[in-house]
Every structure is written in structure tokens, then in C-alpha cells.
Amino acid sequence: MSFDVLMPESEDELLTLLMSENAKIMAGGTDILVRIRAGKIKPEKIISLSKVRGMDEIIDKGDRIYIGCKVTHSAALSSEILKEHSPIMLMALREIGSPQIRNRGTIVGNIVNASPAGDSIIPLYLSNARVVISGPKGEYKLPIEEFIKGPGKTALSIGEFVRAVEFEKSGSWYPLFYKVGQRTAMAIAIASIGLLVKDNNLRIAFGSVAPTVVRAYKAERYFERNNGNIAVMDEFIELCMEYISPIDDVRASAWYRKEVIKNLLRDTFNSLRKKVL
Amino acid sequence: MMLELTVNGRVHSVEINPGEMLLDVLRRLGYKSVRRSCDNASCGNCTVLLDGKPILSCTTFAARATGHKIETVESLEKDGILHPIQESLLETGGAQCGFCIPGFALTAKALLEENPEPTEEEIREALNGNLCRCTGYESQIRAILNITHKRGGLSND
Ligand SMILES: Cc1cc2nc3c(=O)[nH]c(=O)nc-3n(C[C@H](O)[C@H](O)[C@H](O)COP(=O)(O)OP(=O)(O)OC[C@H]3O[C@@H](n4cnc5c(N)ncnc54)[C@H](O)[C@@H]3O)c2cc1C
Ligand code: FES
Ligand code: FES
């Protein structure tokens, strides 16, 4: 394991370094260093964000929240803005790893890692997030669903980095987040589900059951058409299952994942009916 | 490259190569309480405190720690007197082989500083990333609960 570690201090310096070949950007390192150790990637240079000034802001932008690329899970968890305006995000962040991982790992690192199991990605899908990209051509935004292309794949081009993520406030929605893991929070999810409900509106997303996190738009519309009364639960579940294409892997079989999701959905809506529906 | 690291209040100047992890540098400096087991961010045995917060030294660049305060378990004992967490672990049998204890004690210290009277659930959650092969965790959780009971004036059961 040999590589250079570069520690730019400004955004300009960072953008220049990003043009070099076989260089990888690193925030908390909780994903990338593990992959380097496992020999899965062999970058020659690591560009660490640790000395770059700023970029750790959480800003209230009216109907949206802006989170800089150096914001750790722990910092986000203690943010008053998020507590008030995005309880669903806090529910998801609490499920990530351990305190050690949350103290170093970042939300933007979680996004760029583009794992279908990424816990913070679910609330971001539910909150119509936009990824703020900075690069040689300046800054632009992409909806998170266009940014994440597949497991570990994003729309990021050479020379670009993710400056921040921006997403809708959801303080007036009822949030739910469930994660089925093997060894409580340390486990990467076998399957997870997040949802937001307000009156007859529903937003619902799943993790670990397809190549990326998915949002079940058809099921959302079915819910709305029925004014929040899901007359036929099986039909609702079938619409959700259209988005689900689980795989067999070391953590669980595809069949098991499907059954988990169906049961999760039934349990979720039973408890929702008691509380809000 | 030369680096200044502040460990347990003491400033060290060390020569490191840029890709070196904090774990390797700390052990080289003689802080052997910082343990390596998985070397891959999964077991918590290499935990140290960075500005009071637990982090994994096996996957943190040493260079990242300059300008910050590092604490290892060597700082817990003062003049022959053990830290309450260490005392409590002895009382409950929370340390068997002891390999996981430095990481465990530091994670627990950070928890108690942030939240002096955690519930059992909060303790379990905070120690989620610290694996132990020997104890089955019950005696370790009890060690922390006993401290909070003492502080809260509750019976020490
Ligand atoms: C023991 C353990 C448990 C874990 N548990 C969970 C869990 O429960 N849930 C979960 O979702 N994840 C979990 N993870 C994965 C990981 O901690 C998270 O994905 C974390 O959010 C990654 O953030 P980071 O800052 O450490 O990313 P890094 O490792 O620094 O980077 C991850 C990827 O993003 C890229 N990147 C980082 N920042 C930028 C940027 N600003 N612009 C462009 N690219 C960037 C890097 O090049 C790399 O490809 C776990 C990891 C470990 C080791
Ligand atoms: S040695 Fe660092 S987490 Fe296991
Ligand atoms: S006491 Fe042996 S590993 Fe924890």
C-alpha cells in the first residue's frame, strides 16, 4: 500500500490536484481506506479534504437545507436545523455504523460511495435532493437520482468533486426509517425502507434491494389516488416490488430480501395506521 | 515529512511518510495501548480520542491529527489511581483478556463526557463499534451502568 497523500487547503488548490491522474479524493476515509486495504482500488494519490478550509456548513435555505461536503454524520446529528427540518435524515444517520464511523464519515462520502445500502441516501431521495458539483466548468446541480448511476458509480467527471448536497425540508411530514441488518447498526443493511407521509401524500424509498436506492413512484401515486386509504395492501406492495431487484450476496439471498421488504411494508403500514393514517 | 502530534498533552515531533496511519505512528511512539486487530475499521480496538471524540486510528492518516488533541488510554490512570471506568471494569469482570479494553474505555469515556447518565440502550449504541471476543458485553455494559448509578445516587446493583 503506497500512495501519496495530498492535503490542499483551498478549493482552487483542490481543483488543480483533481486533474492529476489516478488520484482519489477522500473525506472521512471510512469507505475508501477500507477499499484500498482490501486491494479493490490502487490510487497513486489520495487528495484529503481534511485541511481544505470551510465546506463544513449546514445552511437553512428557506425551503431547502444545504450540507457541505465535510459535514460528518455526527455533526449533522447535532444540527438544530436538521433536528427541526429533517427528522427523517436524523433517523437514517443514527443507523450508520458506530460513533467512531459517524465521527469521521461524511454524508457526501456516503453519496459518492453510491452504495445501494447507503443510509443517508434514502432520506435524500425522499427529499428530492440535488448534488452540488464543482469542477473546471464551475458549479452545477444534479438530482440525486441522476447523480447515482449504479453501485459505486456516479455522474462525476474527471476534475470534479461534490461540493455539497441540497434537499427539501420535511419537518411537516411524518417520517419513518427502518433498517434490517445482521448485527444491529454496524451492519450494512440487508434491506431498508424510508418514508414520509403528510395527509394523502406519501414518499417511499428502499435501500439494498436494487443496484441503487430506489423510490417507488408508482406506489406513491397509488397511495395518493386512494386518498391515503390503501384499500388493497397487496396491490400497493406489488407496485413497490416493481422497483425491487435484489441480489444474492454474502449478507442475504434475493428471496429473503424480497420477503423482508414485504413484511417490512406490512408492519410499517400497520403501525402507520395506528399513528397517522 | 515531519509532523507534530499532541498525545495525552505531550507534543511529539515525528518523521512519518505521508500515507502512514495514526495507529502505526502512535505505536511507534510507544503508545502500545492502541491495538491493531482488524486493521480495517471494523473492530474498534484501535480507537483513540481526537479532540475528545472516538475515532479509528487504523484508518486515519497521522497527518490528519496535527493540530488536534489525541488521547490514548495511557492518560486515564493518574498517579497510580485508575479512572472510574477502569475501576468499574475490574469490579464487573468486564476485562478478560483485556485486548479490547483500551478502545472500550476511551469510547466509554467520550460517551460519559457527552452524556453523564446514559441509559442502557444509549450505552449499547455508543459501544456498538467496539468488538470483544471474551466477555459477551454484559459485564462491560454493567461496568458503565454502575458508574452512572453511582453518579445518579441509585443503588449499585
Ligand atoms: C465499520 C463500518 C461500518 C459502516 N456502516 C455504515 C452504515 O451503517 N451505513 C452506511 O450507509 N455506511 C456505512 N459505512 C460506510 C461509510 O462509513 C459511509 O459510506 C460514509 O458516509 C462514507 O463517508 P466518508 O467521508 O468516510 O467517505 P470516504 O471514504 O472519504 O469516500 C467515499 C467515496 O466518496 C468519494 N468522495 C468523498 N468525498 C467526496 C467529495 N466531496 N467529492 C467527490 N468524491 C468524494 C471518495 O473518493 C470515495 O470514492 C460503514 C463503514 C465502515 C468501515
Ligand atoms: S484495528 Fe482499527 S477498527 Fe479494527
Ligand atoms: S476482554 Fe478479550 S477481547 Fe474483550
CSV table of C-alpha atoms in Angstrom, one decimal, chain A residues 21 62 144 198 218 227 257 272:
chain,number,residue,atom,x,y,z
A,21,GLU,CA,-4.1,11.0,-12.9
A,62,GLY,CA,-35.7,28.6,3.2
A,144,ILE,CA,-29.5,12.7,-6.8
A,198,LYS,CA,-48.4,14.0,5.0
A,218,LYS,CA,-46.0,4.2,-8.8
A,227,ASN,CA,-56.6,9.3,-0.6
A,257,ARG,CA,-34.7,-9.8,0.8
A,272,LEU,CA,-48.7,4.0,10.4
